[in-house]
Short mmCIF file of C-alpha atoms in Angstrom, two decimals:
data_model
loop_
_atom_site.label_atom_id
_atom_site.label_comp_id
_atom_site.label_asym_id
_atom_site.label_seq_id
_atom_site.Cartn_x
_atom_site.Cartn_y
_atom_site.Cartn_z
CA MET A 1 -55.44 -1.35 -21.00
CA THR A 2 -58.89 -1.21 -21.32
CA THR A 3 -60.22 -3.21 -24.52
CA ASP A 4 -64.46 -2.36 -24.29
CA ASP A 5 -66.11 -1.01 -26.84
CA GLY A 6 -66.41 2.14 -24.84
CA GLY A 7 -62.83 2.80 -24.17
CA LEU A 8 -60.72 5.13 -26.41
CA TYR A 9 -57.82 2.57 -26.29
CA ALA A 10 -59.88 -0.03 -28.22
CA ALA A 11 -61.47 2.35 -30.67
CA LEU A 12 -57.52 3.55 -31.07
CA LEU A 13 -56.77 -0.07 -31.84
CA ARG A 14 -59.27 -0.64 -34.45
CA ARG A 15 -58.18 2.43 -36.20
CA GLY A 16 -54.83 0.74 -36.46
CA ILE A 17 -53.35 2.74 -33.89
CA SER A 18 -50.43 0.13 -32.16
CA ARG A 19 -49.93 -0.18 -28.64
CA ARG A 20 -46.45 1.37 -28.97
CA ALA A 21 -48.03 4.46 -30.79
CA PHE A 22 -50.53 4.90 -27.94
CA LEU A 23 -47.71 4.73 -25.45
CA GLU A 24 -46.03 7.18 -27.00
CA PHE A 25 -48.91 9.55 -27.35
CA ALA A 26 -49.41 9.30 -23.83
CA ALA A 27 -45.50 10.12 -23.09
CA ALA A 28 -45.80 13.12 -25.42
CA MET A 29 -48.91 14.31 -23.43
CA THR A 30 -47.06 14.00 -20.21
CA ALA A 31 -43.96 15.93 -21.37
CA ALA A 32 -46.41 18.51 -22.77
CA LEU A 33 -48.04 18.80 -19.30
CA ALA A 34 -45.00 19.50 -17.70
CA LEU A 35 -45.48 16.56 -15.54
CA PRO A 36 -42.73 13.85 -14.12
CA ALA A 37 -42.31 10.85 -16.71
CA ALA A 38 -43.78 8.54 -13.79
CA TYR A 39 -47.28 10.08 -14.43
CA ALA A 40 -47.21 8.69 -18.15
CA PRO A 41 -48.62 5.21 -17.14
CA ARG A 42 -51.36 7.02 -15.01
CA VAL A 43 -52.29 9.34 -18.42
CA ALA A 44 -52.50 6.25 -20.59
CA ALA A 45 -54.61 4.70 -18.27
CA ALA A 46 -56.89 7.32 -17.89
CA VAL A 47 -57.21 8.07 -21.84
CA ALA A 48 -57.83 4.29 -22.45
CA ALA A 49 -60.64 4.08 -20.20
CA SER A 50 -62.33 7.24 -21.07
CA PRO A 51 -65.01 7.42 -23.34
CA ARG A 52 -65.27 9.71 -26.56
CA LEU A 53 -65.55 13.36 -25.35
CA PRO A 54 -68.11 15.43 -27.12
CA VAL A 55 -66.96 18.62 -28.44
CA VAL A 56 -68.63 21.58 -30.04
CA TRP A 57 -66.17 24.09 -31.85
CA LEU A 58 -67.77 27.66 -32.59
CA ARG A 59 -65.69 30.23 -34.80
CA GLY A 60 -66.18 33.91 -34.26
CA LEU A 61 -63.76 36.93 -35.82
CA ASP A 62 -60.57 34.76 -36.74
CA CYS A 63 -58.73 33.80 -39.66
CA GLY A 64 -59.33 29.90 -38.86
CA GLY A 65 -55.70 29.56 -37.99
CA GLY A 66 -56.78 27.42 -35.00
CA THR A 67 -58.69 25.09 -37.22
CA GLU A 68 -55.80 24.57 -39.74
CA ALA A 69 -53.62 23.83 -36.54
CA PHE A 70 -56.11 21.11 -35.20
CA LEU A 71 -56.35 19.57 -38.77
CA ARG A 72 -52.48 19.48 -38.77
CA ALA A 73 -52.27 18.00 -35.37
CA ALA A 74 -49.57 15.26 -35.19
CA ARG A 75 -49.90 13.25 -31.75
CA PRO A 76 -52.37 11.98 -32.68
CA THR A 77 -53.43 13.05 -36.20
CA ALA A 78 -56.48 15.22 -36.90
CA SER A 79 -58.55 12.03 -38.17
CA GLU A 80 -57.37 10.12 -34.94
CA LEU A 81 -58.72 13.02 -32.83
CA LEU A 82 -61.91 13.39 -34.71
CA LEU A 83 -62.91 9.84 -35.00
CA ASP A 84 -61.76 8.48 -31.86
CA LEU A 85 -60.42 10.81 -28.97
CA LEU A 86 -62.96 13.49 -29.75
CA SER A 87 -66.66 13.38 -30.81
CA LEU A 88 -66.74 16.53 -32.98
CA GLU A 89 -70.48 17.30 -33.06
CA TYR A 90 -70.17 20.74 -34.33
CA HIS A 91 -67.86 22.79 -36.20
CA GLU A 92 -68.97 25.03 -39.39
CA THR A 93 -65.80 23.90 -41.15
CA LEU A 94 -65.58 20.22 -40.83
CA MET A 95 -69.08 19.32 -40.60
CA THR A 96 -71.10 17.99 -43.43
CA ALA A 97 -74.28 19.72 -42.42
CA ALA A 98 -75.17 23.57 -43.38
CA GLY A 99 -77.75 25.96 -42.77
CA GLU A 100 -80.77 24.93 -40.63
CA ALA A 101 -79.35 20.95 -40.38
CA ALA A 102 -76.10 22.73 -39.06
CA THR A 103 -78.38 24.81 -36.67
CA ALA A 104 -80.42 21.71 -35.47
CA ALA A 105 -77.10 19.83 -34.77
CA ARG A 106 -76.15 22.60 -32.18
CA ALA A 107 -79.67 22.72 -30.71
CA GLY A 108 -80.60 21.12 -27.48
CA LEU A 109 -77.13 20.36 -26.56
CA ALA A 110 -77.44 19.67 -22.84
CA SER A 111 -80.25 16.93 -23.43
CA ARG A 112 -78.48 15.24 -25.84
CA PHE A 113 -75.06 15.44 -23.70
CA PRO A 114 -76.60 14.82 -20.18
CA GLY A 115 -72.79 14.01 -18.97
CA GLY A 116 -71.55 17.25 -20.44
CA TYR A 117 -69.45 18.48 -23.36
CA VAL A 118 -66.59 20.63 -24.33
CA ALA A 119 -67.00 24.08 -25.67
CA VAL A 120 -63.96 25.16 -27.89
CA LEU A 121 -64.28 28.99 -29.02
CA GLU A 122 -62.17 30.00 -31.67
CA GLY A 123 -61.98 33.81 -32.70
CA ALA A 124 -62.91 37.15 -30.78
CA VAL A 125 -66.74 38.22 -30.19
CA PRO A 126 -67.57 41.65 -32.00
CA THR A 127 -69.88 43.74 -29.61
CA ALA A 128 -70.14 46.95 -31.85
CA ASP A 129 -73.34 47.30 -34.04
CA GLY A 130 -75.25 44.65 -32.17
CA GLY A 131 -72.50 42.09 -32.88
CA ALA A 132 -73.32 42.37 -36.65
CA ALA A 133 -69.51 41.65 -37.53
CA CYS A 134 -70.00 38.04 -37.07
CA THR A 135 -73.40 36.00 -37.09
CA VAL A 136 -73.96 32.49 -37.03
CA GLY A 137 -77.38 31.44 -38.33
CA GLY A 138 -78.31 35.20 -38.28
CA ARG A 139 -77.63 35.65 -34.45
CA PRO A 140 -74.62 37.32 -33.19
CA PHE A 141 -71.77 35.02 -32.64
CA GLY A 142 -71.62 36.36 -28.70
CA ASP A 143 -75.35 35.07 -28.15
CA VAL A 144 -74.56 31.67 -29.56
CA ALA A 145 -71.27 31.37 -27.70
CA ALA A 146 -72.67 32.39 -24.59
CA GLU A 147 -75.59 29.67 -25.33
CA VAL A 148 -73.37 26.89 -25.80
CA THR A 149 -70.87 27.46 -23.14
CA ARG A 150 -73.54 28.05 -20.53
CA ASP A 151 -73.92 24.21 -20.53
CA ALA A 152 -70.40 23.16 -21.10
CA ARG A 153 -68.42 21.09 -19.12
CA PHE A 154 -65.59 23.53 -19.74
CA THR A 155 -64.49 25.88 -22.51
CA ILE A 156 -61.30 26.40 -24.17
CA ALA A 157 -60.55 29.65 -26.01
CA VAL A 158 -57.87 28.74 -28.86
CA GLY A 159 -55.77 31.35 -30.13
CA SER A 160 -54.94 34.90 -29.53
CA CYS A 161 -58.10 36.29 -30.99
CA ALA A 162 -60.38 34.15 -28.58
CA ALA A 163 -57.71 34.82 -25.61
CA TYR A 164 -57.29 38.40 -25.98
CA GLY A 165 -59.52 39.88 -29.04
CA GLY A 166 -56.39 39.53 -31.57
CA VAL A 167 -56.14 41.37 -34.64
CA ALA A 168 -59.76 42.06 -34.57
CA ALA A 169 -59.25 44.18 -31.25
CA ALA A 170 -56.11 45.84 -32.40
CA SER A 171 -56.23 49.73 -32.69
CA GLY A 172 -58.38 51.09 -35.18
CA SER A 173 -60.77 48.15 -35.44
CA PRO A 174 -64.65 49.31 -35.82
CA THR A 175 -66.02 45.75 -34.58
CA GLY A 176 -65.63 46.40 -30.72
CA ALA A 177 -63.82 42.76 -30.74
CA ARG A 178 -63.84 41.02 -26.97
CA PRO A 179 -62.45 38.18 -25.74
CA VAL A 180 -64.54 35.32 -24.55
CA SER A 181 -63.87 35.37 -21.36
CA GLY A 182 -66.55 37.72 -20.73
CA LEU A 183 -69.16 34.91 -21.61
CA VAL A 184 -67.62 32.02 -19.44
CA PRO A 185 -67.13 31.68 -15.71
CA GLY A 186 -63.33 31.84 -15.02
CA ASP A 187 -63.35 28.44 -13.30
CA ARG A 188 -64.77 26.69 -16.40
CA LEU A 189 -62.33 28.54 -18.76
CA VAL A 190 -58.83 27.82 -20.36
CA ALA A 191 -57.37 30.16 -22.67
CA LEU A 192 -54.55 29.04 -24.85
CA PRO A 193 -53.30 32.20 -27.29
CA GLY A 194 -51.42 31.44 -29.86
CA CYS A 195 -51.59 32.90 -33.69
CA PRO A 196 -52.19 29.96 -34.27
CA VAL A 197 -52.61 27.84 -31.30
CA ASN A 198 -50.08 25.00 -30.99
CA THR A 199 -52.28 21.90 -31.11
CA ASP A 200 -50.46 20.02 -28.40
CA ASN A 201 -51.46 22.40 -25.94
CA VAL A 202 -55.19 21.72 -26.87
CA VAL A 203 -54.83 18.11 -26.35
CA ALA A 204 -52.97 18.32 -23.40
CA THR A 205 -55.36 20.05 -21.72
CA ILE A 206 -58.34 17.49 -22.71
CA VAL A 207 -55.74 14.94 -21.56
CA HIS A 208 -55.37 16.70 -18.20
CA TRP A 209 -59.04 16.64 -17.82
CA LEU A 210 -59.36 13.04 -18.42
CA THR A 211 -56.42 11.89 -16.23
CA PHE A 212 -57.39 14.58 -13.07
CA ARG A 213 -61.08 15.55 -14.12
CA GLN A 214 -60.04 19.10 -13.51
CA LEU A 215 -58.60 21.87 -15.61
CA PRO A 216 -54.78 22.41 -15.46
CA VAL A 217 -53.45 25.16 -13.01
CA THR A 218 -53.82 28.65 -14.81
CA ASP A 219 -52.32 32.09 -14.48
CA GLY A 220 -54.64 35.35 -13.96
CA ARG A 221 -55.48 35.37 -17.55
CA ARG A 222 -56.66 31.82 -17.32
CA ARG A 223 -53.61 30.48 -19.11
CA PRO A 224 -52.50 26.93 -18.08
CA LEU A 225 -48.92 27.42 -16.49
CA PHE A 226 -47.75 24.00 -18.07
CA ALA A 227 -47.78 26.17 -21.37
CA TYR A 228 -47.67 29.57 -20.51
CA GLY A 229 -45.46 29.77 -17.36
CA GLY A 230 -42.00 30.17 -18.53
CA LEU A 231 -40.66 33.01 -20.84
CA VAL A 232 -39.82 31.86 -24.58
CA HIS A 233 -36.28 33.77 -23.88
CA ASN A 234 -35.45 31.10 -21.06
CA GLN A 235 -36.29 28.14 -23.26
CA CYS A 236 -34.57 29.24 -26.22
CA GLU A 237 -31.74 27.39 -27.90
CA ARG A 238 -29.85 30.81 -28.69
CA ARG A 239 -30.09 31.85 -25.28
CA ALA A 240 -26.23 31.31 -24.91
CA HIS A 241 -25.54 33.81 -27.66
CA PHE A 242 -27.90 36.63 -26.26
CA GLU A 243 -25.62 36.04 -22.83
CA PHE A 244 -22.36 36.81 -24.56
CA GLY A 245 -23.82 39.69 -26.72
CA GLU A 246 -23.64 37.30 -30.09
CA PHE A 247 -26.65 38.81 -32.10
CA VAL A 248 -27.29 38.76 -35.53
CA GLN A 249 -27.21 42.59 -37.10
CA ALA A 250 -28.72 41.93 -40.60
CA TRP A 251 -30.60 39.00 -42.42
CA GLY A 252 -28.14 36.60 -44.13
CA ASP A 253 -25.15 37.98 -41.86
CA GLU A 254 -22.45 35.71 -40.77
CA ALA A 255 -24.15 35.67 -37.39
CA ALA A 256 -27.57 34.52 -38.95
CA GLN A 257 -25.69 31.64 -40.54
CA LYS A 258 -24.17 30.66 -37.30
CA GLY A 259 -27.56 30.86 -35.70
CA TRP A 260 -26.72 33.77 -32.95
CA CYS A 261 -29.56 35.47 -31.32
CA LEU A 262 -32.22 37.38 -33.19
CA TYR A 263 -33.10 39.88 -30.07
CA LYS A 264 -31.69 42.98 -32.22
CA MET A 265 -33.58 41.60 -35.26
CA GLY A 266 -37.00 42.25 -33.23
CA CYS A 267 -37.31 39.07 -31.74
CA LYS A 268 -39.60 39.42 -28.67
CA GLY A 269 -38.67 36.07 -26.71
CA PRO A 270 -37.75 38.22 -23.49
CA GLU A 271 -41.08 39.51 -23.21
CA THR A 272 -43.36 36.49 -24.35
CA TYR A 273 -44.57 33.31 -22.20
CA ALA A 274 -45.20 30.24 -24.08
CA ASN A 275 -43.50 26.70 -24.41
CA CYS A 276 -42.76 27.12 -28.37
CA PRO A 277 -39.18 26.24 -27.79
CA THR A 278 -39.86 23.11 -25.77
CA VAL A 279 -43.28 21.68 -27.63
CA ARG A 280 -42.72 23.26 -31.36
CA PHE A 281 -44.73 22.56 -34.05
CA ALA A 282 -44.55 20.22 -37.30
CA GLU A 283 -44.70 16.90 -34.94
CA GLY A 284 -41.95 18.67 -32.75
CA ALA A 285 -39.78 19.56 -35.88
CA SER A 286 -39.07 23.00 -35.27
CA TRP A 287 -40.61 26.43 -33.96
CA PRO A 288 -39.89 30.06 -35.82
CA VAL A 289 -36.48 30.75 -33.65
CA GLN A 290 -35.27 27.48 -34.80
CA ALA A 291 -36.11 28.51 -38.12
CA GLY A 292 -34.43 31.61 -38.38
CA HIS A 293 -37.42 33.91 -37.41
CA GLY A 294 -37.56 35.88 -34.26
CA CYS A 295 -40.53 35.35 -32.04
CA VAL A 296 -43.23 37.83 -32.64
CA GLY A 297 -44.91 37.65 -29.13
CA CYS A 298 -48.21 36.29 -30.55
CA THR A 299 -49.37 34.84 -27.18
CA MET A 300 -49.24 37.96 -25.48
CA PRO A 301 -52.00 40.46 -24.88
CA GLY A 302 -52.43 43.04 -27.32
CA SER A 303 -50.03 41.69 -29.55
CA TRP A 304 -50.87 43.45 -32.61
CA ASP A 305 -50.27 46.96 -31.09
CA ALA A 306 -47.68 46.04 -28.56
CA MET A 307 -45.24 43.69 -30.25
CA LEU A 308 -44.97 45.19 -33.74
CA PRO A 309 -43.12 45.94 -35.96
CA ALA A 310 -42.18 42.38 -35.97
CA TYR A 311 -38.31 43.18 -37.02
CA ARG A 312 -37.83 45.98 -34.95
CA ARG A 313 -36.82 45.70 -31.15
CA LEU A 314 -39.12 47.05 -28.47
CA PRO A 315 -38.21 50.38 -27.43
CA GLY A 316 -35.62 50.19 -24.22
CA ILE A 317 -37.52 50.57 -20.95
CA VAL A 318 -34.83 53.18 -19.70
CA PRO A 319 -35.10 56.60 -21.36
CA LEU A 320 -32.22 57.58 -23.24
CA ALA A 321 -30.80 54.46 -23.00
CA PRO A 322 -32.07 52.00 -25.69
CA GLU A 323 -29.52 49.46 -25.38
CA VAL A 324 -30.43 48.66 -21.84
CA THR A 325 -32.13 44.94 -21.91
CA ILE A 326 -34.76 43.59 -19.60
CA ASP A 327 -32.23 41.61 -18.15
CA GLN A 328 -29.94 44.29 -17.17
CA VAL A 329 -32.47 46.04 -15.31
CA GLY A 330 -33.52 43.09 -13.75
CA GLN A 331 -29.98 42.53 -12.19
CA VAL A 332 -30.00 46.25 -11.37
CA LEU A 333 -32.82 45.66 -9.47
CA VAL A 334 -31.55 42.76 -7.63
CA GLY A 335 -28.39 44.53 -6.93
CA GLY A 336 -30.64 47.51 -5.37
CA VAL A 337 -32.73 45.11 -3.10
CA GLY A 338 -29.33 44.07 -1.70
CA ALA A 339 -28.07 47.42 -1.36
CA MET A 340 -31.50 48.81 0.16
CA THR A 341 -31.19 45.63 2.62
CA VAL A 342 -27.56 46.90 3.92
CA VAL A 343 -29.13 50.50 4.21
CA HIS A 344 -32.31 49.23 6.20
CA GLY A 345 -29.86 47.61 8.60
CA ALA A 346 -27.57 50.60 9.06
CA ALA A 347 -30.75 52.80 9.48
CA SER A 348 -32.15 50.48 12.07
CA VAL A 349 -28.88 50.78 14.10
CA ALA A 350 -28.79 54.54 13.95
CA ARG A 351 -32.47 54.77 14.77
CA ALA A 352 -31.88 52.35 17.94
CA ARG A 353 -28.66 54.79 19.35
CA TYR A 354 -31.02 57.96 18.88
CA ARG A 355 -33.66 56.31 20.80
CA ALA A 356 -31.13 55.76 23.40
CA ARG A 357 -29.77 59.20 23.61
CA ARG A 358 -33.11 60.67 23.64
CA ALA A 359 -34.24 58.44 26.62
CA ARG A 360 -31.38 59.67 28.64
CA SER A 361 -32.10 63.27 27.53
CA VAL A 362 -35.74 62.75 28.61
CA ALA A 363 -34.61 61.36 32.22
CA GLY A 364 -33.30 65.32 32.84
CA PRO A 365 -30.07 66.79 34.27
CA THR A 366 -30.95 65.64 37.54
CA ALA A 367 -30.66 62.23 36.87
CA ALA A 368 -27.12 62.91 35.24
CA ALA A 369 -25.96 65.09 37.93
CA THR A 370 -26.54 62.96 40.60
CA PRO A 371 -23.32 61.38 41.60
CA ARG A 372 -22.99 57.57 41.85
CA PRO A 373 -21.74 56.37 45.11
CA GLU A 374 -18.34 55.42 44.86
CA GLU A 375 -17.53 51.96 45.86
CA PRO A 376 -14.26 51.44 48.07
CA ALA A 377 -11.12 50.18 46.40
CA PRO A 378 -10.43 46.55 47.19
CA ALA A 379 -7.91 46.07 49.46
CA VAL A 380 -4.93 44.63 47.98
CA GLU A 381 -2.96 42.00 49.98
CA PRO A 382 0.83 42.09 50.15
CA ASP A 383 2.81 39.77 47.91
CA PRO A 384 4.98 37.68 50.35
CA ALA A 385 7.36 37.15 47.37
CA GLU A 386 7.89 40.68 47.00
CA PRO A 387 10.23 42.95 49.37
CA ALA A 388 8.60 45.12 51.66
CA VAL A 389 9.01 48.87 50.39
CA GLU A 390 10.06 51.20 53.28
CA PRO A 391 8.10 54.50 53.35
CA THR A 392 10.49 57.47 52.47
CA PRO A 393 11.04 59.65 55.38
CA ALA A 394 9.49 63.07 55.21
CA VAL A 395 12.29 65.73 54.54
CA GLU A 396 12.64 68.66 57.17
CA PRO A 397 12.50 72.03 55.87
#
């Protein structure tokens, strides 16, 4: 391990973090990134040798849930993140400066950090009325965010408000809220939706960059696949009850006490992509479904319009058949594909036979009427083992 003053490992040691705790942190981040366990030493070495990473954190239209989650980070704690792993240069909620002093701390970031810094955007960008719904130092939040992200190494959109617009962009909102993706080039943006964001995913994203010097692989919405590549439903510990048709019918009933599936109580796990069941919250102790509350789909686009009411099942996708589930439709589609394969094969054979008949008919009746020359029958040699048969004499009339 690197122990010079510029390495994070030495800084963590000075803060009283033991080598064992540091290696456990590296192993946890390796698991969060869905990397093989063999990568843990590489992750530990990269983080240990890295200098403190400057971070500029801006807040737009939001509830502050991302900041609250950051303050409750467990691996490592928020104080260790602030003091050692990250150099938090600007955050209106956490910084001591205010007013003009805070604005001055944000000015000239490119010249102060020629090696680059990380921009973290929390909250949506209002566009109605010139962005008057959220201003920073008298300027629209969108203008300040565009200025900060322009010179950043990369930008992390934390929370569903930053990733999709969130509650500020829900139906009926007068703010014209938009996600931050309109401000940042796609190749320099990572979106970490959630209400609130899981801080382990934030730290894992930064650790991935420190280890590989590149952002993690993302989907079409710039969500990293290590965190949003799988359905909550497929990772849920109650999935077996779903398969056996064992559902909670009312809060507090016997099925709820047995930990049966919450799908009929409004759980949106079959439609939601996130790693909540594996990373969990509260130092990895639990997550909503384990605690007895269904998933509300907060990591999905337009969740405030598409996933509510929270305690009601999403309508069935087959008209007049609300009991038909997504999994059942998937099974039917798989069976349908197999059936269509058989039909396609039969149709190909029939088409080939039809073409052959048509080719014969096009050749015309002349070709069909022309007799084929008969071949002489092969001579049959008499078998010496059989007696000769005398010819029958003709009968005189």
